[in-house]
Amino acid sequence: MQLLITGGLGYIGSHTVVELLNNNHEVVIVDNLINSKITVLDRLQKITGKKPVFYQIDLLDKTKLDEVFVKHQYDGVIHFAGLKAVGESVQKPLAYYHNNLTGTLHLLQAMQKYSVKNLVFSSSACVYGLPASVPITENFSLHPENPYGQTKAMIEQILQDLAVSNKSFNIAILRYFNPIGAHTSGLIGEDPQGIPNNLAPFVAQVAVGRLAKLSIFGNDYETVDGTAIRDYIHVVDLAIGHIKALEKLNQNPGLVVYNLGTGKGISVLEMVKSFEKASGLTIPYVFAPRRPGDVPVNYAECSKAEKELNWKATKSIDDMCADIWRWQSQNPNGYPDK
Ligand code: NAD
Ligand code: UDP
């Protein structure tokens, strides 16, 4: 298939591009590089031996985006591009609503205009907010608790309405749990700008000495060791989930929604232990107060994706930490600037 990948140089997009190229799909990437580096393109070529077509374009630039639809014909689109930092979205809600909603509307308008009807959309477990119980199934109600999560829920609603209005659209909404890990080559991985907000990249940067110690937010939760529980999923498992979703869209299902996680909850301390095992290092940490807005326990029920997509996460937390360590130790300061 010939595919348009928005945000394809970002963390999840780049890992998905590797799987797509390795499965002989043709890929056109659009990314404005607001949260990624052009070096990723060289790394993709190193891993796959193929160089994807790349356009540095902002989805907010409707004219330029349209040109990418005129230049190539697509069998489908995977839409990763968006701003994703929860805390920043609270500080800059208008930037988040504008980028994520307007960017998506431009994309959907172009898809409609040029008759591209298959879409895979990156949603997030944060659309569920504080779940009434765990594991979380796809039919739980949506209660996003911050502007970032709101943009995901709003886009989901837009997609639902589009699918009702036009039956030829096939849309897979994928609700990711906590993607971590890196490609086993160590050539691509997660490279957040500034001090990481998320646990895995923070631990990795402590391990390479960029940060002094980890603060564990809360050790008084009602969990196995008092620390909060999340469903961490290896980014390569997640990437493969997108290929399975594309295959599903070829069966004309209309709009479908899937949780992509492992179904297994891991505590912060368990993650730290696994990372210590992978790196052979001791990760210094202190306990700190709970982070406002954090959910104590969050993990997915993934049987729908297993049944309907024939997809299941295969990699363990030890695999995830080993791959993060390989990426971070080979690239202690992340991607170089070109
Ligand atoms: P990322 O920031 O690494 O990748 C997103 C890419 O989109 C970046 O390369 C960025 O430069 C690009 N981009 C942003 N706005 C753009 C615009 N207006 N025009 C063109 N390019 C633009 O993020 P990621 O972790 O790879 O996440 C990919 C998608 O998955 C995002 O939509 C994110 O919200 C969603 N998601 C991520 C996580 C996670 O923990 N990483 C969890 C759930 C959902
Ligand atoms: N966390 C932590 N220290 C950090 C970053 C995260 O203790 O420096 C905790 C956080 O409170 C949460 C878990 O690790 O319980 C996962 O956090 P992350 O931000 O990675 O994912 P999210 O909370 O968005 O699911």
Short mmCIF file of C-alpha atoms and ligand atoms in Angstrom, two decimals, residues 6-15 30-37 55-61 79-85 96 98-100 102-104 121-126 148 151-152 155 174-180 189-193 198 235 238 242, ligand 1:
data_model
loop_
_atom_site.label_atom_id
_atom_site.label_comp_id
_atom_site.label_asym_id
_atom_site.label_seq_id
_atom_site.Cartn_x
_atom_site.Cartn_y
_atom_site.Cartn_z
CA THR A 6 1.60 12.37 9.47
CA GLY A 7 4.06 12.85 12.33
CA GLY A 8 6.14 10.02 10.86
CA LEU A 9 9.45 11.28 12.25
CA GLY A 10 8.13 11.30 15.83
CA TYR A 11 8.58 8.56 18.39
CA ILE A 12 5.72 6.19 17.51
CA GLY A 13 5.54 7.30 13.87
CA SER A 14 9.19 6.45 13.18
CA HIS A 15 8.86 2.96 14.69
CA VAL A 30 4.63 14.69 6.55
CA ASP A 31 6.07 16.27 9.70
CA ASN A 32 6.77 19.88 10.71
CA LEU A 33 9.64 18.78 13.02
CA ILE A 34 8.14 20.65 15.98
CA ASN A 35 8.93 17.64 18.17
CA SER A 36 11.32 15.57 16.06
CA LYS A 37 14.62 15.80 14.24
CA TYR A 55 7.83 16.67 3.31
CA GLN A 56 8.48 19.19 6.07
CA ILE A 57 4.95 20.55 6.21
CA ASP A 58 2.69 21.78 8.99
CA LEU A 59 -0.82 20.32 8.91
CA LEU A 60 -2.02 23.83 9.72
CA ASP A 61 -0.83 24.85 6.23
CA HIS A 79 -2.32 10.20 11.58
CA PHE A 80 0.25 10.57 14.38
CA ALA A 81 0.90 14.31 14.12
CA GLY A 82 -0.14 16.25 17.19
CA LEU A 83 1.09 17.91 20.34
CA LYS A 84 1.10 15.46 23.24
CA ALA A 85 2.39 16.92 26.51
CA TYR A 96 -3.24 22.37 21.64
CA HIS A 98 -5.56 24.65 17.30
CA ASN A 99 -2.76 22.25 16.38
CA ASN A 100 -4.55 18.99 17.09
CA THR A 102 -7.36 22.21 13.03
CA GLY A 103 -4.52 20.01 11.81
CA THR A 104 -6.83 16.98 11.85
CA PHE A 121 -5.84 7.63 14.22
CA SER A 122 -3.58 7.84 17.30
CA SER A 123 -5.84 8.25 20.29
CA SER A 124 -4.87 7.73 23.90
CA ALA A 125 -5.93 5.95 27.06
CA CYS A 126 -6.18 9.41 28.59
CA TYR A 148 -4.64 17.24 25.49
CA THR A 151 -8.41 17.06 21.82
CA LYS A 152 -8.23 13.27 21.44
CA ILE A 155 -11.21 14.17 17.30
CA LEU A 174 -6.31 3.21 18.39
CA ARG A 175 -6.21 4.11 22.09
CA TYR A 176 -2.61 3.62 23.15
CA PHE A 177 -1.79 2.88 26.77
CA ASN A 178 1.82 3.77 27.77
CA PRO A 179 4.18 3.32 24.80
CA ILE A 180 7.82 2.89 25.83
CA GLY A 189 13.91 5.73 20.26
CA GLU A 190 12.16 8.29 22.42
CA ASP A 191 13.93 11.66 22.50
CA PRO A 192 11.84 14.16 24.47
CA GLN A 193 12.76 17.83 24.41
CA ASN A 198 7.16 10.54 31.45
CA VAL A 235 6.56 0.76 20.82
CA LEU A 238 2.32 -0.82 19.04
CA HIS A 242 -1.04 -0.17 13.12
P1 NAD B 1 5.87 12.75 18.88
O1 NAD B 1 5.75 14.16 19.36
O2 NAD B 1 7.16 12.06 19.02
O3 NAD B 1 5.42 12.68 17.35
C1 NAD B 1 4.46 13.53 16.80
C2 NAD B 1 5.05 14.12 15.53
O4 NAD B 1 4.09 15.00 14.95
C3 NAD B 1 6.31 14.94 15.80
O5 NAD B 1 7.34 14.50 14.96
C4 NAD B 1 5.90 16.38 15.49
O6 NAD B 1 6.97 17.12 14.95
C5 NAD B 1 4.75 16.17 14.52
N1 NAD B 1 3.73 17.24 14.51
C6 NAD B 1 3.08 17.79 15.56
N2 NAD B 1 2.22 18.72 15.13
C7 NAD B 1 2.33 18.76 13.78
C8 NAD B 1 1.69 19.52 12.76
N3 NAD B 1 0.79 20.48 13.04
N4 NAD B 1 2.04 19.31 11.47
C9 NAD B 1 2.97 18.38 11.16
N5 NAD B 1 3.61 17.62 12.08
C10 NAD B 1 3.28 17.82 13.37
O7 NAD B 1 4.70 11.93 19.59
P2 NAD B 1 4.50 10.35 19.66
O8 NAD B 1 4.80 9.91 21.04
O9 NAD B 1 5.14 9.69 18.51
O10 NAD B 1 2.92 10.30 19.51
C11 NAD B 1 2.30 10.11 18.25
C12 NAD B 1 0.80 10.26 18.42
O11 NAD B 1 0.36 9.32 19.39
C13 NAD B 1 0.37 11.63 18.94
O12 NAD B 1 -0.85 11.98 18.31
C14 NAD B 1 0.15 11.39 20.41
O13 NAD B 1 -0.79 12.28 20.95
C15 NAD B 1 -0.37 9.97 20.43
N6 NAD B 1 -0.12 9.26 21.69
C16 NAD B 1 1.15 9.21 22.19
C17 NAD B 1 1.37 8.57 23.42
C18 NAD B 1 2.75 8.52 24.02
O14 NAD B 1 2.86 8.25 25.22
N7 NAD B 1 3.81 8.75 23.29
C19 NAD B 1 0.29 7.96 24.10
C20 NAD B 1 -0.97 8.04 23.53
C21 NAD B 1 -1.18 8.67 22.32
#
